[in-house]
Amino acid sequence: MKTARSIRGMTDILPEEVGCYQLVESVFRDILHRYGYDEIRLPMVEYAELFKRSIGSETDIVEKEMYTFLDRSDELLCLRPEGTAGCVRAVVQNGLINQGSIKKLWYMGPMFRYERPQRGRQRQFNQMGVEVFGEESTEVELEILLLCDRIWRNLNIEDLVQLEINTIGDLDSRKSYVTSLTSYLQKYSDDLDDDSKRRLSTNPLRILDSKDDKTQKILSNAPNFTDFVDHKSRGHFEKLCNSLEGLGIPYNVNPALVRGLDYYNRTVFEWTTKELGAQGTICGGGRYDGLVEKFSNKSSAAVGCAFGIERLVMLTRSLSSQENQLSSVADIYIIAVGEEARMMAIRCAENIRSEIPSWRVLQNLGAGSIKSQLKRANKSDSKIAIIIGPEEVASKCVTLKFLRDDLEQESVVESQLISRLKDI
Ligand code: ATP
Ligand code: MG
């Protein structure tokens, strides 16, 4: 096979883009560490059943988006479409949840969903996520929202994002809302779009997400989820909103926000931006107190959220100042002509890498005249070229040429090189 072509929706992240990914990822890692979260690394392949039981079999992800396959022993497996289910499986399987203690975890890595690829939507994409187990109070939601806010500020995108938040109550609230919504929609079932007609019997809540104008018009007079939320969940939500206000985190209560996954209860939230068109959600999450119980004889309160790395990268790249800061420039480019000079050049390069570890040192690879090597040095955007030819070998000196400043070139004794460079 000679076709060099990747799978649709699964793209390469090229060297010139990687800097921005590294920036986003390192800000995330650093902040999560500072808030006391530990990393967990999870398999990319799980039993398909895990996602059916946790996300819900009537959801978009499980119905349409999963990469499911039989392995050689006829086990039904799938590429993970998200991180929460695997994380819950892992904490249960490894006994990481203990009554009375709190577990705070983060993960990062590729996820797979068979969706229509477009800007900000791929079939293989990357998520970072956090999950907190073992605490019922709003302090967990608050901590997660605060650390999100800190991530935005560290990436300088705080003015480009908004927090949307809602409460969907407990399981009973959802059930009674679904009953009421269904009986309302049944009256108009002939006018609903085809998908919504089908969902009326499978998962009526998902009709709320319909993009069809006629369906949306019908929905505008439908019963309101908020009216069905139980008393305790309402109190929980009010407390969270008050704390957000007290801490100066702006938010918008969005009663239409229910999120597409079955496992949520009470708080759901999304951070969105207007800068990325239709794919404007950069982080989504909420509380899922009932999920652990589905896989264990213990129960545990839980809250989590996941960030779309590609969308965050697009957002940070839209700020040109960060682009410049990230361009990969080198500090030193070492040029050598002749066999002995090459050995001396390697010695110098290794010496600088040991003594000045923060510098990026490029060694010219392959032969070539000084002129052609200098051309490469200029192209690399290095600050300084170190030139070593037969004369330098004979005098045990190297020549420093400043590529970005208008300075005279200098000759430096090899043994003095490091101290001279440290002065620059
Ligand atoms: P959307 O409404 O955009 O489909 P979602 O609700 O399916 O998002 P989640 O399951 O909450 O997304 O995933 C968390 C985050 O992961 C999203 O907010 C988004 O930033 C990112 N994400 C989800 N699906 C994709 C995808 N196919 N390509 C790139 N990023 C994605
Ligand atoms: Mg989706």
Coordinates of C-alpha atoms and ligand atoms in Angstrom, one line a residue:
M1 CA 0.0 0.0 0.0
K2 CA 1.5 3.3 -1.0
T3 CA -1.3 5.7 0.0
A4 CA 0.0 7.9 2.7
R5 CA -3.4 9.0 4.1
S6 CA -4.7 9.0 7.7
I7 CA -8.2 7.9 8.6
R8 CA -10.9 10.6 8.3
G9 CA -11.2 12.6 11.4
M10 CA -7.9 11.3 12.8
T11 CA -5.3 13.9 12.2
D12 CA -1.6 14.3 12.8
I13 CA -0.5 17.0 15.3
L14 CA 2.5 18.5 13.5
P15 CA 5.7 19.8 15.2
E16 CA 4.6 23.4 14.7
E17 CA 1.3 22.7 16.5
V18 CA 2.8 20.6 19.3
G19 CA 4.1 23.6 21.2
C20 CA 0.6 24.9 21.8
Y21 CA -0.6 21.4 22.9
Q22 CA 2.3 21.3 25.3
L23 CA 1.5 24.7 26.7
V24 CA -2.2 23.8 27.3
E25 CA -1.2 20.4 28.8
S26 CA 1.5 21.8 31.1
V27 CA -0.8 24.5 32.4
F28 CA -3.4 21.8 33.2
R29 CA -0.9 19.5 34.8
D30 CA 0.6 22.3 36.9
I31 CA -2.7 23.6 38.2
L32 CA -4.1 20.1 39.0
H33 CA -1.0 19.4 40.9
R34 CA -1.3 22.6 42.9
Y35 CA -4.9 21.7 43.8
G36 CA -3.8 18.3 45.1
Y37 CA -5.1 16.1 42.2
D38 CA -3.2 12.9 41.2
E39 CA -2.8 11.6 37.7
I40 CA -4.4 8.2 36.7
R41 CA -3.5 6.6 33.3
L42 CA -6.3 4.5 31.9
P43 CA -6.5 2.0 29.0
M44 CA -7.8 3.3 25.7
V45 CA -9.8 0.1 25.1
E46 CA -12.5 -1.1 27.4
Y47 CA -15.5 -3.5 27.3
A48 CA -18.2 -1.9 25.3
E49 CA -20.6 -2.8 28.1
L50 CA -18.9 -0.3 30.4
F51 CA -20.0 2.6 28.3
K52 CA -23.5 1.3 27.6
R53 CA -24.1 0.9 31.3
S54 CA -22.6 4.3 32.4
I55 CA -23.2 6.8 29.6
G56 CA -26.6 5.2 28.7
S57 CA -27.5 3.0 25.7
E58 CA -29.9 5.6 24.3
T59 CA -27.3 8.4 24.2
D60 CA -25.6 9.9 21.1
I61 CA -22.3 8.5 22.1
V62 CA -23.4 4.9 22.6
E63 CA -26.0 4.8 19.8
K64 CA -23.9 6.4 17.0
E65 CA -20.4 7.4 18.0
M66 CA -18.6 4.4 19.5
Y67 CA -15.9 2.4 17.8
T68 CA -17.0 -1.0 18.8
F69 CA -15.3 -4.3 17.6
L70 CA -14.9 -7.9 18.4
D71 CA -11.4 -9.0 19.4
R72 CA -10.0 -12.4 18.5
S73 CA -11.7 -14.1 21.4
D74 CA -15.1 -12.5 20.5
E75 CA -15.1 -10.0 23.3
L76 CA -17.1 -6.9 22.4
L77 CA -14.6 -4.0 23.0
C78 CA -14.5 -0.4 22.1
L79 CA -12.1 2.5 21.9
R80 CA -13.0 4.8 24.8
P81 CA -15.3 7.7 23.8
E82 CA -14.7 9.5 27.1
G83 CA -12.8 9.2 30.3
T84 CA -15.3 9.1 33.2
A85 CA -16.6 5.6 32.8
G86 CA -13.1 4.1 32.6
C87 CA -12.0 6.1 35.6
V88 CA -15.0 4.9 37.7
R89 CA -14.2 1.3 36.6
A90 CA -10.6 1.8 37.6
V91 CA -11.3 3.3 41.1
V92 CA -13.8 0.5 41.8
Q93 CA -11.6 -2.3 40.5
N94 CA -8.5 -1.0 42.4
G95 CA -10.3 -0.2 45.6
L96 CA -9.3 3.5 45.5
I97 CA -12.6 4.7 47.0
N98 CA -12.7 4.4 50.8
Q99 CA -15.7 5.6 52.8
G100 CA -14.9 8.9 54.5
S101 CA -12.0 9.8 52.3
I102 CA -11.8 11.9 49.1
K103 CA -10.1 10.9 46.0
K104 CA -9.1 13.6 43.5
L105 CA -7.8 12.4 40.1
W106 CA -7.0 13.7 36.7
Y107 CA -6.3 12.0 33.3
M108 CA -5.3 13.0 29.8
G109 CA -5.3 11.3 26.5
P110 CA -7.0 10.5 23.2
M111 CA -10.7 9.7 22.9
F112 CA -12.6 8.2 19.9
R113 CA -16.0 9.1 18.5
Y114 CA -17.4 8.3 15.1
E115 CA -18.8 11.8 14.3
R116 CA -18.9 14.0 11.3
P117 CA -15.4 15.6 11.2
Q118 CA -15.4 19.4 11.1
R119 CA -13.6 22.3 12.7
G120 CA -13.3 21.4 16.4
R121 CA -14.8 18.0 15.9
Q122 CA -12.6 15.0 15.2
R123 CA -12.9 11.2 15.4
Q124 CA -9.8 11.0 17.5
F125 CA -9.4 13.9 19.8
N126 CA -7.8 14.6 23.1
Q127 CA -9.3 15.3 26.5
M128 CA -8.0 16.3 29.9
G129 CA -10.4 15.5 32.7
V130 CA -10.8 15.6 36.5
E131 CA -12.9 13.4 38.7
V132 CA -13.5 13.8 42.5
F133 CA -14.9 10.9 44.5
G134 CA -16.4 10.9 48.0
E135 CA -17.9 14.3 48.7
E136 CA -21.5 15.5 48.5
S137 CA -21.1 19.1 49.2
T138 CA -21.0 21.9 46.7
E139 CA -17.4 22.6 47.7
V140 CA -16.3 20.0 45.1
E141 CA -18.1 21.7 42.2
L142 CA -16.7 25.0 43.5
E143 CA -13.2 23.7 43.6
I144 CA -13.4 22.3 40.0
L145 CA -15.0 25.5 38.7
L146 CA -12.2 27.5 40.4
L147 CA -9.5 25.5 38.9
C148 CA -11.1 25.7 35.4
D149 CA -11.1 29.5 35.9
R150 CA -7.5 29.4 36.9
I151 CA -6.6 27.4 33.8
W152 CA -8.4 30.0 31.6
R153 CA -6.5 32.8 33.3
N154 CA -3.2 31.0 32.9
L155 CA -3.9 30.6 29.2
N156 CA -5.0 34.2 28.9
I157 CA -8.4 33.2 27.5
E158 CA -10.5 34.2 30.6
D159 CA -12.2 37.0 28.6
L160 CA -13.2 34.5 25.8
V161 CA -15.1 31.9 27.9
Q162 CA -18.4 31.9 29.8
L163 CA -19.7 29.4 32.4
E164 CA -23.2 27.9 31.8
I165 CA -24.6 26.1 34.8
N166 CA -27.8 24.2 35.7
T167 CA -29.3 21.7 38.0
I168 CA -31.1 18.6 36.8
G169 CA -32.1 17.4 40.3
D170 CA -32.0 13.8 41.5
L171 CA -33.1 10.7 39.7
D172 CA -36.7 11.0 40.7
S173 CA -36.9 14.6 39.5
R174 CA -35.6 13.4 36.1
K175 CA -38.2 10.6 36.0
S176 CA -41.1 12.8 36.8
Y177 CA -39.9 15.4 34.3
V178 CA -39.5 12.8 31.6
T179 CA -43.1 11.6 32.3
S180 CA -44.5 15.1 32.0
L181 CA -42.4 16.0 29.0
T182 CA -43.4 12.8 27.2
S183 CA -47.2 13.3 27.7
Y184 CA -46.8 16.9 26.5
L185 CA -44.9 15.9 23.4
Q186 CA -47.2 13.0 22.6
K187 CA -49.8 15.5 21.7
Y188 CA -47.6 16.9 19.0
S189 CA -45.9 13.7 18.0
D190 CA -47.0 14.0 14.3
D191 CA -45.2 17.3 14.0
L192 CA -41.9 16.3 15.6
D193 CA -38.8 15.6 13.4
D194 CA -38.1 11.9 12.8
D195 CA -35.3 11.5 15.3
S196 CA -37.4 13.1 18.0
K197 CA -40.4 10.9 17.2
R198 CA -38.2 7.9 17.8
R199 CA -36.7 9.4 21.0
L200 CA -40.1 9.9 22.4
S201 CA -40.1 6.2 23.4
T202 CA -36.3 5.8 23.9
N203 CA -34.9 8.9 25.5
P204 CA -37.3 11.9 25.5
L205 CA -34.8 14.2 27.2
R206 CA -32.7 14.2 24.1
I207 CA -35.5 15.8 22.2
L208 CA -34.5 19.0 24.0
D209 CA -31.3 19.0 21.9
S210 CA -33.1 18.8 18.6
K211 CA -31.9 21.3 16.0
D212 CA -35.2 21.1 14.1
D213 CA -37.1 24.4 14.1
K214 CA -40.5 22.9 14.3
T215 CA -39.6 20.7 17.2
Q216 CA -37.9 23.6 19.0
K217 CA -41.1 25.6 18.6
I218 CA -43.1 22.9 20.2
L219 CA -40.6 22.7 23.0
S220 CA -40.9 26.4 23.8
N221 CA -44.2 25.6 25.6
A222 CA -43.1 22.3 27.1
P223 CA -42.9 21.8 30.8
N224 CA -39.8 23.3 32.3
F225 CA -37.2 21.0 33.9
T226 CA -36.5 23.5 36.6
D227 CA -40.1 23.1 38.0
F228 CA -39.4 19.4 38.6
V229 CA -36.1 19.7 40.5
D230 CA -36.4 18.4 44.0
H231 CA -36.1 20.6 47.0
K232 CA -32.7 19.3 48.2
S233 CA -31.1 19.7 44.8
R234 CA -32.5 23.2 44.6
G235 CA -30.8 24.1 47.9
H236 CA -27.6 22.5 46.7
F237 CA -27.7 24.6 43.5
E238 CA -28.5 27.9 45.3
K239 CA -25.6 27.3 47.6
L240 CA -23.2 26.8 44.7
C241 CA -24.5 29.9 42.9
N242 CA -24.1 32.0 46.0
S243 CA -20.5 30.8 46.4
L244 CA -19.7 31.5 42.8
E245 CA -21.1 35.0 43.3
G246 CA -19.1 35.4 46.5
L247 CA -15.9 34.5 44.7
G248 CA -16.6 36.7 41.7
I249 CA -16.9 33.9 39.1
P250 CA -19.5 35.1 36.6
Y251 CA -22.0 32.4 35.4
N252 CA -25.2 32.1 33.5
V253 CA -28.0 29.7 34.6
N254 CA -29.1 27.9 31.5
P255 CA -32.3 25.8 32.2
A256 CA -31.9 24.1 28.8
L257 CA -28.5 22.6 29.7
V258 CA -29.1 18.9 30.5
R259 CA -25.9 17.4 28.9
G260 CA -26.1 14.3 26.8
L261 CA -25.0 11.6 29.2
D262 CA -27.2 9.6 31.5
Y263 CA -25.1 9.5 34.6
Y264 CA -25.4 13.1 35.7
N265 CA -27.5 14.4 38.6
R266 CA -27.8 17.8 40.3
T267 CA -25.1 20.1 38.9
V268 CA -24.3 20.2 35.2
F269 CA -22.1 22.8 33.6
E270 CA -20.3 23.8 30.5
W271 CA -17.7 26.4 29.7
T272 CA -18.3 27.8 26.2
T273 CA -16.8 30.3 23.9
K274 CA -18.1 32.3 21.0
E275 CA -14.7 32.2 19.2
L276 CA -15.0 28.7 17.8
G277 CA -18.3 28.8 16.0
A278 CA -20.7 25.8 16.5
Q279 CA -18.1 23.8 18.4
G280 CA -18.0 26.3 21.2
T281 CA -18.0 24.0 24.3
I282 CA -14.4 23.7 25.6
C283 CA -15.3 21.9 28.9
G284 CA -18.3 20.0 30.2
G285 CA -19.1 18.2 33.4
G286 CA -21.2 17.8 36.4
R287 CA -22.1 15.6 39.4
Y288 CA -22.7 11.9 39.0
D289 CA -23.4 10.5 42.5
G290 CA -25.1 7.3 41.2
L291 CA -22.5 5.9 38.9
V292 CA -20.1 4.2 41.3
E293 CA -23.0 2.2 42.7
K294 CA -23.7 0.7 39.3
F295 CA -20.3 -1.0 39.4
S296 CA -19.7 -1.6 43.1
N297 CA -21.5 -2.5 46.3
K298 CA -20.3 0.8 47.7
S299 CA -21.6 4.2 46.7
S300 CA -19.8 7.4 46.3
A301 CA -20.6 11.0 45.5
A302 CA -18.7 12.2 42.5
V303 CA -18.1 15.2 40.3
G304 CA -16.0 15.6 37.2
C305 CA -15.5 17.4 34.0
A306 CA -13.6 17.0 30.7
F307 CA -11.7 19.6 28.6
G308 CA -11.4 19.3 24.8
I309 CA -7.7 19.9 24.2
E310 CA -8.1 20.6 20.4
R311 CA -10.6 23.3 21.1
L312 CA -8.5 24.9 23.8
V313 CA -5.5 24.8 21.4
M314 CA -7.6 26.6 18.8
L315 CA -8.6 29.2 21.3
T316 CA -5.1 29.9 22.6
R317 CA -3.7 30.0 19.0
S318 CA -6.2 32.7 18.1
L319 CA -4.2 34.9 20.4
S320 CA -1.3 36.0 18.2
S321 CA 1.0 37.0 21.1
Q322 CA 1.0 33.4 22.4
E323 CA 1.9 32.1 18.9
N324 CA 5.1 34.1 18.9
Q325 CA 6.0 33.1 22.3
L326 CA 5.7 29.5 21.3
S327 CA 7.6 29.4 18.0
S328 CA 10.4 27.0 18.4
V329 CA 13.6 29.0 18.4
A330 CA 17.0 27.7 19.2
D331 CA 19.7 29.4 21.2
I332 CA 22.9 28.0 19.6
Y333 CA 23.7 26.5 16.2
I334 CA 27.1 24.8 16.0
I335 CA 28.9 24.8 12.6
A336 CA 31.9 22.6 11.9
V337 CA 34.1 22.1 8.9
G338 CA 36.5 19.2 8.8
E339 CA 36.7 15.9 10.8
E340 CA 38.6 17.3 13.8
A341 CA 36.4 20.3 13.9
R342 CA 33.3 18.0 14.0
M343 CA 34.7 16.2 17.1
M344 CA 35.4 19.6 18.8
A345 CA 31.9 20.7 17.9
I346 CA 30.2 17.7 19.4
R347 CA 32.3 18.2 22.6
C348 CA 31.2 21.9 22.7
A349 CA 27.6 21.0 22.1
E350 CA 27.5 18.3 24.8
N351 CA 29.3 20.6 27.2
I352 CA 26.7 23.4 26.7
R353 CA 23.8 20.9 27.1
S354 CA 25.3 19.8 30.5
E355 CA 26.2 23.2 31.8
I356 CA 23.4 25.4 30.5
P357 CA 20.5 22.9 30.4
S358 CA 17.8 25.4 29.6
W359 CA 19.3 26.2 26.2
R360 CA 18.3 24.6 23.0
V361 CA 21.5 23.6 21.1
L362 CA 21.5 22.5 17.5
Q363 CA 24.4 20.8 16.0
N364 CA 24.8 20.9 12.2
L365 CA 24.2 17.4 10.9
G366 CA 26.2 16.4 7.8
A367 CA 28.9 18.2 5.9
G368 CA 28.7 21.5 4.0
S369 CA 30.6 24.7 3.6
I370 CA 30.5 27.3 6.4
K371 CA 28.3 29.4 4.1
S372 CA 25.7 26.7 3.6
Q373 CA 25.8 25.7 7.3
L374 CA 25.3 29.4 8.3
K375 CA 22.3 29.5 6.1
R376 CA 20.8 26.7 8.1
A377 CA 21.7 28.4 11.3
N378 CA 19.8 31.5 10.2
K379 CA 16.8 29.4 9.2
S380 CA 16.8 27.8 12.7
D381 CA 16.3 31.3 14.2
S382 CA 19.2 30.6 16.6
K383 CA 20.6 33.5 18.5
I384 CA 24.3 32.5 18.2
A385 CA 26.3 30.4 15.7
I386 CA 29.4 28.8 17.0
I387 CA 31.8 28.3 14.1
I388 CA 34.6 25.7 14.2
G389 CA 37.0 25.2 11.2
P390 CA 40.6 24.2 10.8
E391 CA 41.9 27.5 12.2
E392 CA 39.8 27.2 15.3
V393 CA 41.0 23.6 15.8
A394 CA 44.6 24.7 15.6
S395 CA 44.1 27.6 18.1
K396 CA 41.7 25.7 20.4
C397 CA 39.3 28.6 20.0
V398 CA 35.8 28.8 18.7
T399 CA 34.2 31.7 16.8
L400 CA 30.9 33.2 18.1
K401 CA 28.7 34.9 15.5
F402 CA 25.6 36.8 16.8
L403 CA 22.8 36.1 14.3
R404 CA 20.1 38.3 15.7
D405 CA 22.2 41.2 17.1
D406 CA 24.4 43.6 15.3
L407 CA 27.6 42.7 17.2
E408 CA 31.2 41.9 16.1
Q409 CA 32.0 38.2 16.0
E410 CA 34.3 37.0 18.8
S411 CA 37.0 34.4 19.3
V412 CA 36.7 32.4 22.5
V413 CA 39.1 29.8 23.9
E414 CA 37.3 26.5 24.1
S415 CA 37.8 26.2 27.9
Q416 CA 36.3 29.6 28.4
L417 CA 33.2 29.0 26.2
I418 CA 30.7 28.1 28.9
S419 CA 31.6 31.1 31.1
R420 CA 31.4 33.4 28.1
L421 CA 28.0 32.0 27.1
K422 CA 26.6 32.3 30.6
D423 CA 27.4 36.1 30.4
I424 CA 25.3 36.6 27.3
Ligands
ATP1 P1 -20.3 18.5 21.8 O1 -21.6 19.1 22.2 O2 -19.4 19.5 21.2 O3 -20.5 17.3 20.9 P2 -20.0 16.8 24.0 O4 -21.1 17.2 25.0 O5 -20.3 15.6 23.2 O6 -19.6 18.0 23.1 P3 -18.3 15.9 26.2 O7 -18.6 14.5 26.1 O8 -18.8 16.7 27.3 O9 -18.7 16.6 24.8 O10 -16.7 16.1 26.1 C1 -16.0 17.1 26.8 C2 -15.3 18.0 25.8 O11 -14.6 17.3 24.9 C3 -16.2 18.9 24.9 O12 -16.7 20.0 25.6 C4 -15.3 19.2 23.8 O13 -14.5 20.3 24.1 C5 -14.5 18.0 23.6 N1 -15.0 17.1 22.5 C6 -16.1 16.3 22.5 N2 -16.2 15.6 21.4 C7 -15.2 16.1 20.6 C8 -14.8 15.8 19.2 N3 -15.4 14.9 18.5 N4 -13.7 16.4 18.7 C9 -13.0 17.3 19.5 N5 -13.4 17.7 20.8 C10 -14.4 17.0 21.3
MG2 MG -20.8 15.2 21.2

